[in-house]
Coordinates of C-alpha atoms in Angstrom, one line a residue:
X1 CA -0.8 15.9 -14.9
X2 CA 1.3 18.7 -13.5
X3 CA 4.5 18.6 -15.7
X4 CA 6.3 21.1 -13.4
X5 CA 7.0 18.4 -10.9
X6 CA 8.7 16.0 -13.3
X7 CA 12.4 15.3 -12.6
X8 CA 14.9 12.8 -14.1
X9 CA 18.4 11.6 -13.3
X10 CA 20.7 9.2 -15.1
X11 CA 23.5 7.0 -13.8
X12 CA 25.8 5.7 -16.5
X13 CA 27.5 3.1 -14.4
X14 CA 26.5 -0.6 -14.9
X15 CA 26.9 -1.1 -11.1
X16 CA 24.4 0.4 -8.6
X17 CA 25.2 1.7 -5.1
X18 CA 22.6 0.0 -2.9
X19 CA 21.9 0.2 0.8
X20 CA 19.0 -1.0 2.9
X21 CA 18.1 -0.7 6.6
X22 CA 15.2 -1.5 9.0
X23 CA 14.3 0.4 12.1
X24 CA 11.8 -0.8 14.7
X25 CA 9.1 1.5 16.2
X26 CA 7.8 0.8 19.7
X27 CA 4.0 0.4 19.9
X28 CA 2.9 0.4 23.5
X29 CA 0.0 -1.8 24.5
X30 CA -3.2 0.2 24.5
X31 CA -2.4 1.9 21.2
X32 CA -5.4 2.1 18.8
X33 CA -5.2 -0.1 15.8
X34 CA -6.1 0.6 12.2
X35 CA -7.7 -1.5 9.4
X36 CA -11.1 -2.4 10.8
X37 CA -13.9 0.0 11.7
X38 CA -15.4 -2.9 13.6
X39 CA -12.4 -3.2 16.0
X40 CA -12.7 -0.5 18.6
X41 CA -10.5 -2.0 21.3
X42 CA -6.8 -1.1 21.5
X43 CA -3.9 -3.3 20.9
X44 CA -2.8 -5.7 23.7
X45 CA 0.8 -6.3 22.6
X46 CA 3.1 -6.9 19.7
X47 CA 3.4 -10.1 17.7
X48 CA 6.0 -8.9 15.3
X49 CA 7.5 -5.4 15.4
X50 CA 6.4 -2.4 13.4
X51 CA 9.3 -1.7 11.1
X52 CA 10.3 1.3 8.9
X53 CA 12.5 0.2 6.1
X54 CA 14.5 2.1 3.6
X55 CA 16.0 1.0 0.3
X56 CA 18.5 3.4 -1.3
X57 CA 19.6 2.9 -4.9
X58 CA 22.1 5.5 -6.0
X59 CA 20.2 8.8 -5.4
X60 CA 16.7 7.3 -5.2
X61 CA 15.1 6.2 -1.9
X62 CA 12.0 4.0 -1.1
X63 CA 10.7 3.9 2.4
X64 CA 8.1 1.5 3.6
X65 CA 6.1 1.5 6.9
X66 CA 4.2 -1.3 8.5
X67 CA 0.9 0.5 8.8
X68 CA -2.5 0.5 7.1
X69 CA -2.0 3.9 5.5
X70 CA -0.2 7.2 5.7
X71 CA -1.8 10.6 4.8
X72 CA -0.1 12.8 2.3
X73 CA 1.1 15.5 4.7
X74 CA 2.9 12.8 6.8
X75 CA 4.5 11.4 3.7
X76 CA 5.7 14.9 2.8
X77 CA 7.0 15.4 6.3
X78 CA 9.0 12.2 6.0
X79 CA 10.3 13.2 2.6
X80 CA 11.4 16.5 3.9
X81 CA 13.4 14.8 6.7
X82 CA 15.5 12.7 4.3
X83 CA 18.2 14.0 2.0
X84 CA 16.6 13.1 -1.3
X85 CA 15.2 15.7 -3.7
X86 CA 11.6 15.8 -4.9
X87 CA 10.7 13.0 -7.2
X88 CA 13.5 10.8 -5.9
X89 CA 11.8 9.5 -2.7
X90 CA 8.7 7.3 -2.3
X91 CA 7.0 6.7 1.1
X92 CA 4.7 3.6 1.1
X93 CA 2.5 1.9 3.7
X94 CA 2.5 -1.9 3.5
X95 CA -1.2 -1.7 4.3
X96 CA -1.2 -4.2 7.1
X97 CA -4.5 -4.2 8.9
X98 CA -2.8 -5.1 12.2
X99 CA -0.7 -1.9 12.7
X100 CA -1.4 1.1 14.8
X101 CA -3.5 4.0 13.6
X102 CA -1.1 6.3 11.7
X103 CA -3.2 8.4 9.3
X104 CA -4.5 11.7 10.4
X105 CA -8.1 12.2 9.5
X106 CA -8.9 8.6 8.6
X107 CA -8.6 4.9 9.3
X108 CA -9.2 5.4 13.1
X109 CA -7.9 7.7 15.8
X110 CA -4.2 8.0 15.6
X111 CA -1.7 9.0 18.3
X112 CA 0.5 11.9 17.1
X113 CA 3.4 10.3 19.0
X114 CA 3.2 7.3 16.7
X115 CA 3.4 9.5 13.6
X116 CA 6.4 11.3 15.1
X117 CA 8.1 8.0 16.0
X118 CA 7.5 6.7 12.4
X119 CA 8.9 9.9 10.9
X120 CA 12.0 9.8 13.1
X121 CA 12.5 6.1 12.4
X122 CA 12.3 6.8 8.6
X123 CA 15.1 9.4 8.9
X124 CA 17.3 6.9 10.8
X125 CA 16.5 4.1 8.3
X126 CA 17.4 6.3 5.3
X127 CA 20.6 7.5 6.9
X128 CA 21.6 3.9 7.8
X129 CA 20.7 2.7 4.3
X130 CA 22.6 5.6 2.6
X131 CA 25.7 5.0 4.7
X132 CA 25.7 1.3 4.0
X133 CA 25.6 1.6 0.2
X134 CA 27.8 -0.8 -1.7
X135 CA 28.2 -1.9 -5.3
X136 CA 25.5 -4.3 -6.4
X137 CA 23.9 -5.7 -9.5
X138 CA 20.1 -5.9 -9.8
X139 CA 18.3 -9.1 -10.9
X140 CA 14.6 -9.5 -11.6
X141 CA 12.3 -12.4 -11.2
X142 CA 8.5 -12.9 -11.7
X143 CA 6.6 -15.9 -10.3
X144 CA 3.0 -16.8 -11.1
X145 CA 0.7 -19.7 -10.3
X146 CA 1.0 -19.2 -6.5
X147 CA -2.8 -19.6 -5.9
X148 CA -2.9 -17.1 -3.1
X149 CA -4.6 -13.9 -4.4
X150 CA -8.3 -13.9 -5.0
X151 CA -10.7 -11.3 -6.4
X152 CA -12.7 -10.4 -3.3
X153 CA -15.5 -8.7 -5.2
X154 CA -16.0 -11.3 -7.9
X155 CA -15.2 -14.7 -6.3
X156 CA -15.8 -16.6 -9.6
X157 CA -13.3 -14.4 -11.5
X158 CA -10.0 -16.2 -11.7
X159 CA -6.8 -14.1 -11.2
X160 CA -3.2 -15.0 -11.1
X161 CA -1.1 -11.9 -10.3
X162 CA 2.7 -12.5 -10.2
X163 CA 5.0 -12.1 -7.3
X164 CA 7.7 -9.8 -8.5
X165 CA 11.2 -9.6 -7.0
X166 CA 14.3 -7.5 -7.5
X167 CA 17.4 -8.9 -5.7
X168 CA 20.5 -6.7 -5.3
X169 CA 23.6 -8.9 -5.2
X170 CA 27.1 -8.0 -4.2
X171 CA 30.1 -8.9 -6.4
X172 CA 30.5 -12.1 -4.4
X173 CA 27.0 -13.2 -5.3
X174 CA 25.4 -12.6 -1.8
X175 CA 22.2 -10.8 -1.5
X176 CA 22.4 -7.2 -0.1
X177 CA 18.7 -6.3 -0.4
X178 CA 15.3 -7.5 -1.8
X179 CA 12.5 -5.5 -3.3
X180 CA 9.4 -7.7 -3.3
X181 CA 5.9 -6.8 -4.7
X182 CA 2.7 -8.8 -4.4
X183 CA -0.8 -7.4 -5.0
X184 CA -2.8 -8.9 -2.2
X185 CA -4.3 -7.2 0.9
X186 CA -2.3 -7.8 4.1
X187 CA -5.5 -8.7 5.9
X188 CA -5.1 -12.4 6.6
X189 CA -5.5 -11.5 10.3
X190 CA -9.0 -10.4 11.2
X191 CA -10.7 -7.8 13.3
X192 CA -10.4 -10.1 16.4
X193 CA -6.6 -9.7 16.4
X194 CA -5.3 -7.2 18.8
X195 CA -1.6 -7.8 18.4
X196 CA 0.5 -5.5 16.3
X197 CA 1.7 -7.3 13.2
X198 CA 2.9 -6.8 9.7
X199 CA 0.6 -9.6 8.6
X200 CA 1.9 -11.9 5.8
X201 CA 4.5 -9.4 4.4
X202 CA 6.4 -9.6 7.6
X203 CA 6.8 -13.3 7.1
X204 CA 7.8 -12.8 3.5
X205 CA 10.6 -10.5 4.6
X206 CA 11.8 -12.7 7.5
X207 CA 11.9 -15.8 5.2
X208 CA 14.2 -13.9 2.8
X209 CA 16.4 -12.5 5.5
X210 CA 16.9 -15.9 7.0
X211 CA 17.6 -17.4 3.6
X212 CA 20.2 -14.7 2.9
X213 CA 21.8 -13.5 6.2
X214 CA 22.9 -9.9 6.1
X215 CA 20.2 -8.9 3.6
X216 CA 17.3 -6.6 4.1
X217 CA 13.9 -7.2 2.5
X218 CA 11.5 -4.4 1.5
X219 CA 7.9 -5.4 0.7
X220 CA 5.6 -3.4 -1.6
X221 CA 1.9 -4.1 -1.6
X222 CA 0.7 -4.0 -5.2
X223 CA -2.6 -2.8 -6.6
X224 CA -4.7 -4.8 -4.2
X225 CA -7.8 -2.8 -3.9
X226 CA -10.0 -5.7 -4.9
X227 CA -7.7 -8.6 -4.0
X228 CA -7.2 -10.6 -0.8
X229 CA -6.8 -14.2 0.2
X230 CA -10.5 -15.1 -0.3
X231 CA -13.1 -13.3 1.8
X232 CA -15.3 -10.3 1.1
X233 CA -14.5 -6.8 2.5
X234 CA -17.9 -6.9 4.3
X235 CA -16.8 -10.0 6.2
X236 CA -14.5 -7.8 8.1
X237 CA -17.4 -5.9 9.7
X238 CA -17.5 -8.7 12.3
X239 CA -15.2 -9.1 15.3
X240 CA -15.7 -12.8 15.3
X241 CA -12.7 -15.0 14.8
X242 CA -12.5 -16.8 11.4
X243 CA -10.9 -20.2 10.9
X244 CA -8.3 -19.2 8.3
X245 CA -7.5 -15.7 9.5
X246 CA -4.8 -16.6 12.0
X247 CA -1.1 -16.0 12.5
X248 CA -0.4 -19.5 11.4
X249 CA -2.1 -18.8 8.0
X250 CA -0.3 -15.5 7.6
X251 CA 3.0 -17.3 8.3
X252 CA 2.1 -20.0 5.8
X253 CA 1.3 -17.5 3.0
X254 CA 4.4 -15.5 3.8
X255 CA 6.5 -18.6 3.7
X256 CA 5.2 -19.6 0.3
X257 CA 5.8 -16.2 -1.1
X258 CA 9.2 -15.9 0.5
X259 CA 10.3 -19.3 -0.9
X260 CA 9.2 -18.3 -4.4
X261 CA 11.0 -14.9 -4.1
X262 CA 14.2 -16.5 -2.9
X263 CA 14.5 -18.2 -6.4
X264 CA 15.4 -14.8 -7.9
X265 CA 18.9 -15.2 -6.4
X266 CA 19.7 -17.9 -9.0
X267 CA 17.0 -17.5 -11.7
X268 CA 16.7 -13.7 -11.9
X269 CA 17.6 -11.8 -15.0
X270 CA 20.1 -8.9 -14.8
X271 CA 18.5 -5.4 -15.1
X272 CA 21.5 -3.2 -15.8
X273 CA 22.6 0.0 -14.0
X274 CA 20.5 2.8 -15.6
X275 CA 18.6 4.8 -13.0
X276 CA 15.9 7.3 -14.1
X277 CA 13.1 8.8 -12.0
X278 CA 10.0 10.9 -12.8
X279 CA 7.2 12.1 -10.7
X280 CA 4.0 14.1 -11.5
X281 CA 1.2 15.6 -9.5
X282 CA -2.4 14.6 -10.4
X283 CA -5.6 16.3 -9.5
X284 CA -8.7 14.1 -8.9
X285 CA -12.3 14.8 -8.1
X286 CA -14.8 13.1 -5.8
X287 CA -18.4 12.1 -6.7
X288 CA -21.3 11.9 -4.3
X289 CA -23.0 8.5 -4.8
X290 CA -25.2 8.4 -1.7
X291 CA -28.9 8.8 -2.4
X292 CA -29.4 10.5 1.0
X293 CA -27.7 13.6 2.4
X294 CA -25.4 12.9 5.3
X295 CA -27.9 14.0 8.0
X296 CA -30.5 11.6 6.6
X297 CA -28.0 8.8 6.4
X298 CA -27.0 9.4 10.0
X299 CA -30.6 9.1 11.1
X300 CA -31.0 5.9 9.2
X301 CA -27.8 4.4 10.6
X302 CA -28.8 5.4 14.1
X303 CA -32.0 3.3 13.8
X304 CA -29.9 0.3 12.5
X305 CA -27.7 0.4 15.6
X306 CA -30.4 -0.8 17.9
X307 CA -30.4 -4.4 16.5
X308 CA -26.8 -4.5 15.2
X309 CA -24.0 -6.8 16.4
X310 CA -21.1 -5.1 18.2
X311 CA -18.9 -5.0 15.2
X312 CA -21.7 -3.7 13.0
X313 CA -22.5 -1.1 15.6
X314 CA -18.9 0.1 15.7
X315 CA -19.0 0.4 11.9
X316 CA -22.3 2.4 11.9
X317 CA -20.9 4.7 14.6
X318 CA -17.9 5.4 12.3
X319 CA -20.3 6.3 9.6
X320 CA -22.4 8.5 11.9
X321 CA -19.3 10.3 13.0
X322 CA -18.3 10.8 9.4
X323 CA -21.7 12.4 8.6
X324 CA -21.3 14.9 11.4
X325 CA -18.1 16.3 10.0
X326 CA -18.7 19.9 8.8
X327 CA -16.1 20.0 6.0
X328 CA -17.4 17.1 3.9
X329 CA -18.5 18.9 0.8
X330 CA -16.2 21.9 1.0
X331 CA -13.3 20.5 -0.9
X332 CA -14.2 18.0 -3.7
X333 CA -10.6 17.9 -5.1
X334 CA -7.6 15.8 -4.1
X335 CA -4.0 16.2 -5.3
X336 CA -1.7 13.2 -5.3
X337 CA 1.6 12.0 -6.8
X338 CA 2.5 9.3 -9.2
X339 CA 6.2 8.3 -9.3
X340 CA 8.0 6.0 -11.8
X341 CA 11.5 4.6 -11.3
X342 CA 13.4 3.1 -14.2
X343 CA 15.8 0.5 -12.9
X344 CA 17.7 -0.8 -15.9
X345 CA 15.1 -2.5 -18.1
X346 CA 12.5 -2.5 -15.3
X347 CA 9.9 0.2 -14.4
X348 CA 8.7 0.5 -10.8
X349 CA 5.5 2.6 -10.5
X350 CA 4.2 4.1 -7.2
X351 CA 0.5 4.9 -7.1
X352 CA -1.4 6.4 -4.2
X353 CA -4.3 4.8 -2.4
X354 CA -5.9 1.5 -3.2
X355 CA -6.1 1.0 -7.0
X356 CA -7.8 -2.2 -8.3
X357 CA -5.6 -4.9 -9.8
X358 CA -6.8 -4.1 -13.3
X359 CA -5.0 -0.7 -13.0
X360 CA -1.6 -2.5 -12.6
X361 CA -2.5 -4.8 -15.5
X362 CA -3.2 -1.9 -17.8
X363 CA 0.0 -0.2 -17.0
X364 CA 2.0 -3.5 -17.5
X365 CA 0.2 -4.1 -20.8
X366 CA 1.4 -0.7 -22.1
X367 CA 5.1 -1.7 -22.0
X368 CA 7.2 -4.5 -23.5
X369 CA 9.5 -4.2 -20.5
X370 CA 8.7 -5.6 -17.0
X371 CA 6.7 -3.3 -14.7
X372 CA 6.2 -3.5 -11.0
X373 CA 3.3 -1.5 -9.6
X374 CA 3.2 -0.6 -6.0
X375 CA 0.2 1.1 -4.3
X376 CA -0.4 2.9 -1.0
X377 CA 2.4 5.3 -1.9
X378 CA 2.9 9.0 -1.0
X379 CA -0.6 9.0 0.6
X380 CA -3.6 6.7 1.0
X381 CA -6.8 8.6 0.4
X382 CA -9.0 5.5 -0.4
X383 CA -10.0 3.2 -3.2
X384 CA -9.6 3.6 -6.9
X385 CA -12.0 1.2 -8.6
X386 CA -11.9 0.9 -12.3
X387 CA -14.8 2.6 -14.1
X388 CA -16.6 -0.6 -14.8
X389 CA -16.8 -1.5 -11.1
X390 CA -19.0 1.4 -10.1
X391 CA -22.0 -0.4 -11.4
X392 CA -21.3 -3.2 -8.9
X393 CA -21.2 -0.8 -6.0
X394 CA -20.0 -2.5 -2.8
X395 CA -17.8 -1.4 0.1
X396 CA -14.8 -0.3 -2.0
X397 CA -17.0 1.9 -4.2
X398 CA -19.8 3.3 -2.0
X399 CA -18.7 3.0 1.7
X400 CA -15.0 2.9 2.3
X401 CA -14.6 6.7 1.9
X402 CA -16.3 7.2 5.3
X403 CA -13.6 5.2 7.1
X404 CA -11.0 7.1 5.2
X405 CA -12.6 10.4 6.3
X406 CA -13.0 11.5 2.7
X407 CA -16.0 13.6 1.5
X408 CA -17.1 11.0 -1.1
X409 CA -15.8 8.3 -3.3
X410 CA -13.4 9.2 -6.1
X411 CA -15.2 10.1 -9.3
X412 CA -15.6 7.4 -11.9
X413 CA -12.5 7.5 -14.2
X414 CA -10.1 8.5 -11.4
X415 CA -8.3 5.1 -11.6
X416 CA -7.9 5.5 -15.3
X417 CA -6.3 9.0 -14.7
X418 CA -3.7 7.4 -12.5
X419 CA -3.0 4.7 -15.1
X420 CA -2.6 7.3 -17.9
X421 CA -0.3 9.4 -15.8
X422 CA 1.9 6.3 -14.9
X423 CA 2.0 5.2 -18.6
X424 CA 3.0 8.7 -19.8
X425 CA 5.8 9.0 -17.2
X426 CA 7.0 5.5 -18.0
X427 CA 7.2 6.3 -21.7
X428 CA 9.4 9.3 -20.9
X429 CA 11.9 7.2 -19.1
X430 CA 12.3 4.5 -21.7

């Protein structure tokens, strides 16, 4: 951990100054979409708009974008365009698999105009949120037993991650803003979908905003690297429609989560008005797990393409293109950022990439106070499986780095480094 990047700030008031705003980004038909290497056709329209949302709490800002991922440089560009100092701004992707390509160097071919539009929208959203700040009290709620999230690598392994909610209420008791976290891939919609959508998080937000007119909901996708609603990652290699991967199902799930989250208005526990923030850089290494060198793998994949279905052919072509990149083994290091916000008696942790659910659980187990863990923040370089999962191989461990445009998977133990950094920062804030 790089200690030089750690900053802290304290607000002694019991009341928080809270503002939130949402700005829509136009996505023209024909824009390439991200989330499925098997989907090579562009978007045909918009089901629900791509939004950039900002939540400002005193001098801390959280920005979310309805895309699959954002690269680190783009996150830094956005951070540089908003008036918050280093360590006091987090830029997160919701990780919807039905958004436009927006990550340079990975997750598909992105249009630079989309990245610029997102960056400009973020600046507007932050300005609007900052200008609309008003006195609020924060209340926290946690809701388990929802039966939505499933371990997609081990179907027989039962999990029950909680939906976590912070509602910011005005003096008159009305909701000004919501911060909602759930650790489940926004991949209800499949590779056959070609309409831009925020997937189920969009329906969570709209449910809350209808329930509390005048409020703005911000959704954080948790440590969902190995969690979705019940299908394997490999099932997304196909472009075929699946019975339960529909807009109706995304709306049903979003409605269930939104209904549960809305209960925080009446059952949430007050958090207090202390604000502290800490951020630290972290250097991680890659580890080559392929038995073949890239050229040998490309030759093998080329042979497989002859008899492959269209979706599989598209995936194999992505891998072949990856093998042809000349920089693959030049830089086997990656630097990211871990940020922790203390909001009264609550810690909110921002991790990069796609950490597995167990990462969040280990961070939460380290504290007696509630902890929300958000992923896909300040850069999305790929998956962070826990060390024990490397022996099980699979898409997240051995294959996903190619779609992400990374030289290799992250080295075993990288997830644990993220966890240790988050715990150390959290302890400094309590």
